[in-house]
PDB file of C-alpha atoms and ligand atoms in Angstrom:
ATOM      1  CA  UNK N 287       1.970 -16.085  25.018  1.00 50.00           C
ATOM      2  CA  UNK N 288       2.118 -16.987  28.696  1.00 51.00           C
ATOM      3  CA  UNK N 289       1.817 -20.539  29.916  1.00 50.00           C
ATOM      4  CA  UNK N 290       0.475 -21.270  33.370  1.00 57.00           C
ATOM      5  CA  UNK N 291       3.095 -20.440  35.926  1.00 62.00           C
ATOM      6  CA  UNK N 292       5.093 -23.644  35.973  1.00 67.00           C
ATOM      7  CA  UNK N 293       6.191 -24.203  39.546  1.00 70.00           C
ATOM      8  CA  UNK N 294       9.952 -24.082  40.044  1.00 78.00           C
ATOM      9  CA  UNK N 295      10.473 -22.626  36.543  1.00 85.00           C
ATOM     10  CA  UNK N 296      12.663 -19.849  37.912  1.00 88.00           C
ATOM     11  CA  UNK N 297      14.716 -22.264  39.989  1.00 90.00           C
ATOM     12  CA  UNK N 298      15.341 -24.571  37.071  1.00 91.00           C
ATOM     13  CA  UNK N 299      16.408 -21.664  34.838  1.00 94.00           C
ATOM     14  CA  UNK N 300      18.746 -20.311  37.490  1.00 93.00           C
ATOM     15  CA  UNK N 301      20.375 -23.752  37.928  1.00 92.00           C
ATOM     16  CA  UNK N 302      20.987 -24.276  34.194  1.00 95.00           C
ATOM     17  CA  UNK N 303      24.345 -23.453  32.580  1.00 96.00           C
ATOM     18  CA  UNK N 304      22.456 -22.705  29.307  1.00 97.00           C
ATOM     19  CA  UNK N 305      20.397 -19.861  30.796  1.00 98.00           C
ATOM     20  CA  UNK N 306      21.595 -16.300  31.417  1.00 98.00           C
ATOM     21  CA  UNK N 307      19.475 -14.202  33.739  1.00 96.00           C
ATOM     22  CA  UNK N 308      21.998 -11.339  34.020  1.00 97.00           C
ATOM     23  CA  UNK N 309      22.803 -10.893  30.332  1.00 98.00           C
ATOM     24  CA  UNK N 310      24.148  -7.338  30.705  1.00 98.00           C
ATOM     25  CA  UNK N 311      27.123  -8.849  32.536  1.00 98.00           C
ATOM     26  CA  UNK N 312      28.203 -10.589  29.314  1.00 98.00           C
ATOM     27  CA  UNK N 313      27.767  -7.617  26.953  1.00 98.00           C
ATOM     28  CA  UNK N 314      30.552  -7.580  24.404  1.00 98.00           C
ATOM     29  CA  UNK N 315      31.951 -10.986  25.367  1.00 98.00           C
ATOM     30  CA  UNK N 316      29.299 -13.545  24.403  1.00 98.00           C
ATOM     31  CA  UNK N 317      31.792 -15.333  22.153  1.00 98.00           C
ATOM     32  CA  UNK N 318      33.687 -16.446  25.289  1.00 98.00           C
ATOM     33  CA  UNK N 319      30.577 -18.270  26.468  1.00 98.00           C
ATOM     34  CA  UNK N 320      30.575 -20.634  23.445  1.00 98.00           C
ATOM     35  CA  UNK N 321      33.140 -23.393  22.774  1.00 98.00           C
ATOM     36  CA  UNK N 322      33.823 -21.930  19.259  1.00 97.00           C
ATOM     37  CA  UNK N 323      33.945 -18.354  17.982  1.00 97.00           C
ATOM     38  CA  UNK N 324      31.309 -17.871  15.252  1.00 98.00           C
ATOM     39  CA  UNK N 325      28.841 -15.264  14.023  1.00 98.00           C
ATOM     40  CA  UNK N 326      26.149 -14.588  16.613  1.00 98.00           C
ATOM     41  CA  UNK N 327      22.475 -14.845  15.618  1.00 98.00           C
ATOM     42  CA  UNK N 328      19.639 -14.164  18.097  1.00 98.00           C
ATOM     43  CA  UNK N 329      15.930 -14.885  18.206  1.00 98.00           C
ATOM     44  CA  UNK N 330      13.778 -12.502  20.249  1.00 98.00           C
ATOM     45  CA  UNK N 331      10.609 -14.019  21.702  1.00 98.00           C
ATOM     46  CA  UNK N 332      11.467 -17.663  21.232  1.00 98.00           C
ATOM     47  CA  UNK N 333       8.287 -19.063  22.722  1.00 98.00           C
ATOM     48  CA  UNK N 334       8.746 -22.776  23.304  1.00 97.00           C
ATOM     49  CA  UNK N 335      11.703 -22.664  20.955  1.00 98.00           C
ATOM     50  CA  UNK N 336      11.197 -25.183  18.182  1.00 98.00           C
ATOM     51  CA  UNK N 337      12.543 -22.699  15.609  1.00 98.00           C
ATOM     52  CA  UNK N 338      15.843 -21.915  17.280  1.00 98.00           C
ATOM     53  CA  UNK N 339      16.448 -25.559  18.293  1.00 98.00           C
ATOM     54  CA  UNK N 340      16.121 -26.666  14.678  1.00 98.00           C
ATOM     55  CA  UNK N 341      18.118 -23.704  13.372  1.00 98.00           C
ATOM     56  CA  UNK N 342      20.992 -24.315  15.766  1.00 98.00           C
ATOM     57  CA  UNK N 343      21.002 -28.028  14.982  1.00 98.00           C
ATOM     58  CA  UNK N 344      21.199 -27.313  11.230  1.00 98.00           C
ATOM     59  CA  UNK N 345      23.966 -24.687  11.552  1.00 98.00           C
ATOM     60  CA  UNK N 346      26.730 -25.744  13.909  1.00 98.00           C
ATOM     61  CA  UNK N 347      28.982 -23.012  12.497  1.00 98.00           C
ATOM     62  CA  UNK N 348      26.742 -20.244  13.927  1.00 98.00           C
ATOM     63  CA  UNK N 349      26.332 -19.330  17.586  1.00 98.00           C
ATOM     64  CA  UNK N 350      22.753 -18.720  18.657  1.00 98.00           C
ATOM     65  CA  UNK N 351      21.097 -17.009  21.580  1.00 98.00           C
ATOM     66  CA  UNK N 352      17.350 -17.313  22.197  1.00 98.00           C
ATOM     67  CA  UNK N 353      15.707 -14.516  24.244  1.00 98.00           C
ATOM     68  CA  UNK N 354      12.394 -14.974  25.999  1.00 98.00           C
ATOM     69  CA  UNK N 355      10.655 -12.808  28.589  1.00 97.00           C
ATOM     70  CA  UNK N 356       8.729 -15.424  30.540  1.00 95.00           C
ATOM     71  CA  UNK N 357      10.334 -18.122  32.691  1.00 94.00           C
ATOM     72  CA  UNK N 358       7.457 -20.552  32.281  1.00 93.00           C
ATOM     73  CA  UNK N 359       7.816 -20.322  28.476  1.00 95.00           C
ATOM     74  CA  UNK N 360      11.615 -20.417  28.401  1.00 96.00           C
ATOM     75  CA  UNK N 361      11.485 -23.548  30.527  1.00 95.00           C
ATOM     76  CA  UNK N 362       9.877 -25.369  27.600  1.00 95.00           C
ATOM     77  CA  UNK N 363      12.827 -24.418  25.400  1.00 97.00           C
ATOM     78  CA  UNK N 364      15.312 -25.268  28.126  1.00 97.00           C
ATOM     79  CA  UNK N 365      13.848 -28.773  28.372  1.00 95.00           C
ATOM     80  CA  UNK N 366      14.493 -29.271  24.652  1.00 97.00           C
ATOM     81  CA  UNK N 367      18.039 -27.943  24.983  1.00 98.00           C
ATOM     82  CA  UNK N 368      18.788 -30.116  28.015  1.00 97.00           C
ATOM     83  CA  UNK N 369      17.912 -33.100  25.857  1.00 97.00           C
ATOM     84  CA  UNK N 370      19.751 -31.973  22.682  1.00 98.00           C
ATOM     85  CA  UNK N 371      22.690 -30.230  24.414  1.00 98.00           C
ATOM     86  CA  UNK N 372      23.522 -28.135  21.365  1.00 98.00           C
ATOM     87  CA  UNK N 373      26.909 -26.516  21.958  1.00 98.00           C
ATOM     88  CA  UNK N 374      26.015 -23.476  19.835  1.00 98.00           C
ATOM     89  CA  UNK N 375      22.858 -22.433  21.685  1.00 98.00           C
ATOM     90  CA  UNK N 376      22.468 -20.322  24.807  1.00 98.00           C
ATOM     91  CA  UNK N 377      19.315 -18.774  26.284  1.00 98.00           C
ATOM     92  CA  UNK N 378      18.557 -15.416  27.878  1.00 98.00           C
ATOM     93  CA  UNK N 379      15.610 -14.814  30.136  1.00 97.00           C
ATOM     94  CA  UNK N 380      15.063 -11.167  29.571  1.00 97.00           C
ATOM     95  CA  UNK N 381      13.122  -8.375  27.945  1.00 98.00           C
ATOM     96  CA  UNK N 382      14.082  -7.126  24.506  1.00 98.00           C
ATOM     97  CA  UNK N 383      13.375  -3.577  25.724  1.00 97.00           C
ATOM     98  CA  UNK N 384      16.830  -3.799  27.295  1.00 98.00           C
ATOM     99  CA  UNK N 385      18.523  -5.430  24.340  1.00 98.00           C
ATOM    100  CA  UNK N 386      21.178  -2.690  24.031  1.00 98.00           C
ATOM    101  CA  UNK N 387      22.339  -3.559  27.517  1.00 98.00           C
ATOM    102  CA  UNK N 388      22.727  -7.213  26.563  1.00 98.00           C
ATOM    103  CA  UNK N 389      24.826  -6.807  23.403  1.00 98.00           C
ATOM    104  CA  UNK N 390      27.628  -4.416  22.459  1.00 98.00           C
ATOM    105  CA  UNK N 391      27.516  -2.402  19.211  1.00 98.00           C
ATOM    106  CA  UNK N 392      27.966  -4.706  16.231  1.00 98.00           C
ATOM    107  CA  UNK N 393      28.069  -7.905  18.359  1.00 98.00           C
ATOM    108  CA  UNK N 394      25.048  -9.524  16.636  1.00 98.00           C
ATOM    109  CA  UNK N 395      24.971 -10.600  12.965  1.00 98.00           C
ATOM    110  CA  UNK N 396      21.354 -11.578  12.571  1.00 98.00           C
ATOM    111  CA  UNK N 397      18.057 -11.079  14.444  1.00 99.00           C
ATOM    112  CA  UNK N 398      14.995 -13.307  14.078  1.00 99.00           C
ATOM    113  CA  UNK N 399      11.518 -12.125  15.072  1.00 98.00           C
ATOM    114  CA  UNK N 400       8.854 -14.798  14.725  1.00 98.00           C
ATOM    115  CA  UNK N 401       5.128 -14.172  15.290  1.00 98.00           C
ATOM    116  CA  UNK N 402       5.840 -11.303  17.654  1.00 98.00           C
ATOM    117  CA  UNK N 403       2.998 -10.186  19.884  1.00 97.00           C
ATOM    118  CA  UNK N 404       0.831  -7.750  17.868  1.00 96.00           C
ATOM    119  CA  UNK N 405      -0.030  -5.308  20.666  1.00 97.00           C
ATOM    120  CA  UNK N 406      -3.160  -4.165  18.743  1.00 94.00           C
ATOM    121  CA  UNK N 407      -3.841  -0.988  20.781  1.00 96.00           C
ATOM    122  CA  UNK N 408      -2.233   2.129  19.301  1.00 94.00           C
ATOM    123  CA  UNK N 409      -0.958   3.260  22.666  1.00 96.00           C
ATOM    124  CA  UNK N 410       1.110   0.027  22.853  1.00 96.00           C
ATOM    125  CA  UNK N 411       2.634   0.336  19.388  1.00 97.00           C
ATOM    126  CA  UNK N 412       6.104   1.058  20.770  1.00 96.00           C
ATOM    127  CA  UNK N 413       6.090  -2.432  22.365  1.00 97.00           C
ATOM    128  CA  UNK N 414       5.824  -4.188  18.986  1.00 98.00           C
ATOM    129  CA  UNK N 415       9.142  -5.862  18.268  1.00 98.00           C
ATOM    130  CA  UNK N 416       9.346  -4.660  14.633  1.00 98.00           C
ATOM    131  CA  UNK N 417       8.440  -1.040  15.589  1.00 98.00           C
ATOM    132  CA  UNK N 418      10.636   1.922  14.690  1.00 97.00           C
ATOM    133  CA  UNK N 419      11.716   2.161  18.357  1.00 97.00           C
ATOM    134  CA  UNK N 420      12.943  -1.436  18.338  1.00 98.00           C
ATOM    135  CA  UNK N 421      14.598  -1.039  14.911  1.00 98.00           C
ATOM    136  CA  UNK N 422      16.670   1.782  16.444  1.00 98.00           C
ATOM    137  CA  UNK N 423      17.760  -0.601  19.231  1.00 98.00           C
ATOM    138  CA  UNK N 424      18.634  -3.314  16.680  1.00 98.00           C
ATOM    139  CA  UNK N 425      20.646  -0.745  14.731  1.00 98.00           C
ATOM    140  CA  UNK N 426      22.960  -0.387  17.760  1.00 98.00           C
ATOM    141  CA  UNK N 427      23.676  -4.055  18.287  1.00 98.00           C
ATOM    142  CA  UNK N 428      23.768  -5.271  14.662  1.00 98.00           C
ATOM    143  CA  UNK N 429      26.980  -5.583  12.622  1.00 98.00           C
ATOM    144  CA  UNK N 430      27.235  -3.331   9.525  1.00 97.00           C
ATOM    145  CA  UNK N 431      26.161  -6.204   7.240  1.00 97.00           C
ATOM    146  CA  UNK N 432      23.616  -7.437   9.810  1.00 98.00           C
ATOM    147  CA  UNK N 433      20.225  -8.829   8.826  1.00 98.00           C
ATOM    148  CA  UNK N 434      16.757  -8.888  10.452  1.00 98.00           C
ATOM    149  CA  UNK N 435      14.172 -11.518   9.574  1.00 98.00           C
ATOM    150  CA  UNK N 436      10.512 -11.201  10.653  1.00 98.00           C
ATOM    151  CA  UNK N 437       7.604 -13.578  10.100  1.00 98.00           C
ATOM    152  CA  UNK N 438       3.968 -13.139  11.111  1.00 98.00           C
ATOM    153  CA  UNK N 439       0.435 -14.109  10.055  1.00 98.00           C
ATOM    154  CA  UNK N 440      -0.893 -10.773  11.375  1.00 98.00           C
ATOM    155  CA  UNK N 441      -1.277  -8.605   8.284  1.00 98.00           C
ATOM    156  CA  UNK N 442      -1.884  -5.336  10.153  1.00 97.00           C
ATOM    157  CA  UNK N 443       1.289  -5.925  12.220  1.00 98.00           C
ATOM    158  CA  UNK N 444       3.238  -6.684   9.038  1.00 98.00           C
ATOM    159  CA  UNK N 445       1.962  -3.511   7.324  1.00 98.00           C
ATOM    160  CA  UNK N 446       2.949  -1.545  10.477  1.00 98.00           C
ATOM    161  CA  UNK N 447       6.384  -3.195  10.328  1.00 98.00           C
ATOM    162  CA  UNK N 448       6.882  -2.185   6.686  1.00 98.00           C
ATOM    163  CA  UNK N 449       5.828   1.417   7.488  1.00 98.00           C
ATOM    164  CA  UNK N 450       8.292   1.454  10.378  1.00 98.00           C
ATOM    165  CA  UNK N 451      11.170   1.111   7.877  1.00 98.00           C
ATOM    166  CA  UNK N 452      10.726   4.692   6.772  1.00 97.00           C
ATOM    167  CA  UNK N 453      13.226   6.799   8.651  1.00 91.00           C
ATOM    168  CA  UNK N 454      14.977   3.667   9.998  1.00 97.00           C
ATOM    169  CA  UNK N 455      18.430   2.391   9.178  1.00 97.00           C
ATOM    170  CA  UNK N 456      16.988  -0.606   7.322  1.00 98.00           C
ATOM    171  CA  UNK N 457      15.417  -1.492   3.960  1.00 98.00           C
ATOM    172  CA  UNK N 458      13.499  -4.556   2.869  1.00 98.00           C
ATOM    173  CA  UNK N 459      15.799  -6.768   0.765  1.00 98.00           C
ATOM    174  CA  UNK N 460      12.974  -9.276   0.334  1.00 98.00           C
ATOM    175  CA  UNK N 461       9.262  -9.319   1.166  1.00 98.00           C
ATOM    176  CA  UNK N 462       6.457 -11.871   0.762  1.00 98.00           C
ATOM    177  CA  UNK N 463       2.848 -11.868   1.810  1.00 98.00           C
ATOM    178  CA  UNK N 464       2.516 -15.618   1.349  1.00 98.00           C
ATOM    179  CA  UNK N 465       5.716 -17.305   2.458  1.00 98.00           C
ATOM    180  CA  UNK N 466       4.636 -20.907   1.970  1.00 98.00           C
ATOM    181  CA  UNK N 467       3.689 -20.186  -1.644  1.00 98.00           C
ATOM    182  CA  UNK N 468       7.020 -18.447  -2.381  1.00 98.00           C
ATOM    183  CA  UNK N 469       9.535 -21.103  -3.462  1.00 97.00           C
ATOM    184  CA  UNK N 470      12.517 -18.798  -3.077  1.00 97.00           C
ATOM    185  CA  UNK N 471      11.822 -17.310   0.320  1.00 98.00           C
ATOM    186  CA  UNK N 472      10.362 -20.554   1.675  1.00 98.00           C
ATOM    187  CA  UNK N 473      13.480 -22.563   0.895  1.00 98.00           C
ATOM    188  CA  UNK N 474      14.898 -23.971   4.139  1.00 97.00           C
ATOM    189  CA  UNK N 475      12.054 -22.384   6.138  1.00 98.00           C
ATOM    190  CA  UNK N 476      11.752 -23.651   9.675  1.00 98.00           C
ATOM    191  CA  UNK N 477       8.201 -23.547  10.987  1.00 98.00           C
ATOM    192  CA  UNK N 478       7.694 -22.068  14.451  1.00 98.00           C
ATOM    193  CA  UNK N 479       4.969 -23.334  16.798  1.00 98.00           C
ATOM    194  CA  UNK N 480       2.748 -20.381  15.925  1.00 98.00           C
ATOM    195  CA  UNK N 481       3.464 -20.720  12.220  1.00 98.00           C
ATOM    196  CA  UNK N 482       2.326 -24.294  12.190  1.00 98.00           C
ATOM    197  CA  UNK N 483      -0.820 -23.494  14.192  1.00 98.00           C
ATOM    198  CA  UNK N 484      -1.899 -20.504  12.099  1.00 97.00           C
ATOM    199  CA  UNK N 485      -0.945 -21.743   8.667  1.00 98.00           C
ATOM    200  CA  UNK N 486      -2.972 -24.901   9.408  1.00 98.00           C
ATOM    201  CA  UNK N 487      -5.982 -22.595   9.857  1.00 98.00           C
ATOM    202  CA  UNK N 488      -5.335 -21.206   6.376  1.00 97.00           C
ATOM    203  CA  UNK N 489      -3.624 -17.936   7.425  1.00 98.00           C
ATOM    204  CA  UNK N 490      -1.005 -16.688   5.060  1.00 98.00           C
ATOM    205  CA  UNK N 491       2.442 -15.997   6.471  1.00 98.00           C
ATOM    206  CA  UNK N 492       4.162 -12.665   5.757  1.00 98.00           C
ATOM    207  CA  UNK N 493       7.936 -12.345   5.940  1.00 98.00           C
ATOM    208  CA  UNK N 494      10.552  -9.678   5.333  1.00 98.00           C
ATOM    209  CA  UNK N 495      14.342  -9.755   5.358  1.00 98.00           C
ATOM    210  CA  UNK N 496      15.989  -6.420   6.179  1.00 98.00           C
ATOM    211  CA  UNK N 497      19.492  -5.179   5.482  1.00 98.00           C
ATOM    212  CA  UNK N 498      20.927  -1.701   6.155  1.00 97.00           C
ATOM    213  CA  UNK N 499      20.172   1.081   3.772  1.00 96.00           C
ATOM    214  CA  UNK N 500      23.151   2.006   1.619  1.00 81.00           C
ATOM    215  CA  UNK N 501      24.834   5.181   2.730  1.00 67.00           C
TER     216      UNK N 501
HETATM  217  N1  SAM J  36       8.277 -17.137  18.286  1.00 83.82           N
HETATM  218  C1  SAM J  36       7.316 -18.138  18.758  1.00 83.82           C
HETATM  219  C2  SAM J  36       6.548 -18.751  17.674  1.00 83.82           C
HETATM  220  O1  SAM J  36       6.564 -18.214  16.576  1.00 83.82           O
HETATM  221  O2  SAM J  36       5.933 -19.837  17.877  1.00 83.82           O
HETATM  222  C3  SAM J  36       6.429 -17.565  19.888  1.00 83.82           C
HETATM  223  C4  SAM J  36       5.474 -16.470  19.454  1.00 83.82           C
HETATM  224  S1  SAM J  36       4.594 -15.714  20.811  1.00 83.82           S
HETATM  225  C5  SAM J  36       3.267 -14.925  20.044  1.00 83.82           C
HETATM  226  C6  SAM J  36       5.656 -14.350  21.216  1.00 83.82           C
HETATM  227  C7  SAM J  36       6.700 -14.665  22.283  1.00 83.82           C
HETATM  228  O3  SAM J  36       7.540 -13.513  22.411  1.00 83.82           O
HETATM  229  C8  SAM J  36       6.139 -14.962  23.657  1.00 83.82           C
HETATM  230  O4  SAM J  36       6.715 -16.128  24.128  1.00 83.82           O
HETATM  231  C9  SAM J  36       6.509 -13.721  24.488  1.00 83.82           C
HETATM  232  O5  SAM J  36       6.687 -14.028  25.849  1.00 83.82           O
HETATM  233  C10 SAM J  36       7.785 -13.303  23.795  1.00 83.82           C
HETATM  234  N2  SAM J  36       8.026 -11.867  23.960  1.00 83.82           N
HETATM  235  C11 SAM J  36       7.181 -10.841  23.696  1.00 83.82           C
HETATM  236  N3  SAM J  36       7.757  -9.641  23.922  1.00 83.82           N
HETATM  237  C12 SAM J  36       8.988  -9.888  24.350  1.00 83.82           C
HETATM  238  C13 SAM J  36      10.079  -9.077  24.757  1.00 83.82           C
HETATM  239  N4  SAM J  36       9.945  -7.729  24.794  1.00 83.82           N
HETATM  240  N5  SAM J  36      11.266  -9.665  25.107  1.00 83.82           N
HETATM  241  C14 SAM J  36      11.389 -11.013  25.086  1.00 83.82           C
HETATM  242  N6  SAM J  36      10.365 -11.866  24.704  1.00 83.82           N
HETATM  243  C15 SAM J  36       9.208 -11.295  24.360  1.00 83.82           C
END
């Protein structure tokens, strides 16, 4: 998702105390950037950020970081945060390809991936956020008892994501192919912008929750 290039987006992001454009400089010491020490949960590819805003508002005892590649998109989330001023939410403008340079080993407790870009061409498979290559990156930054949650309405992407678990450090602790019809997994579900749009069209939402394989 790319919005039209909002003029001055970069300048507004740079001026905001909520936005980090040089995240590698904070690797291993993100806790110092929040008023309270707390487990660190991140969302990769926030889009306009409704999900992480609601999540952070509901859970003041967790520290959150939203990561988004495009300035014009992150600006929409920043506008929400400027209004809400949640103390437990910071934002990174950056690319998840470099996530291991942003966070130290074990620094993150939970990763959310919501409606990640499908990259349908085979030659782009490594760019998919739930790919085996990305799982290996998440393995480095996640705590031992860390968790990954992924939602999508793209069934081929979801099947690819399940196949990527083979040979990875993770196993599916829970899976559904119709989240909104699953009372257990849907409990407390926060709809993302894409989720609202595509479930309104009748698309079923797939979701998995990953934990580490037992050794
Ligand atoms: N999560 C939102 C939702 O569910 O409504 C937005 C989904 S949109 C399809 C995917 C978002 O992920 C886009 O805003 C895109 O810019 C961002 N994104 C894709 N690849 C990324 C990457 N490697 N690093 C950071 N953000 C990324």
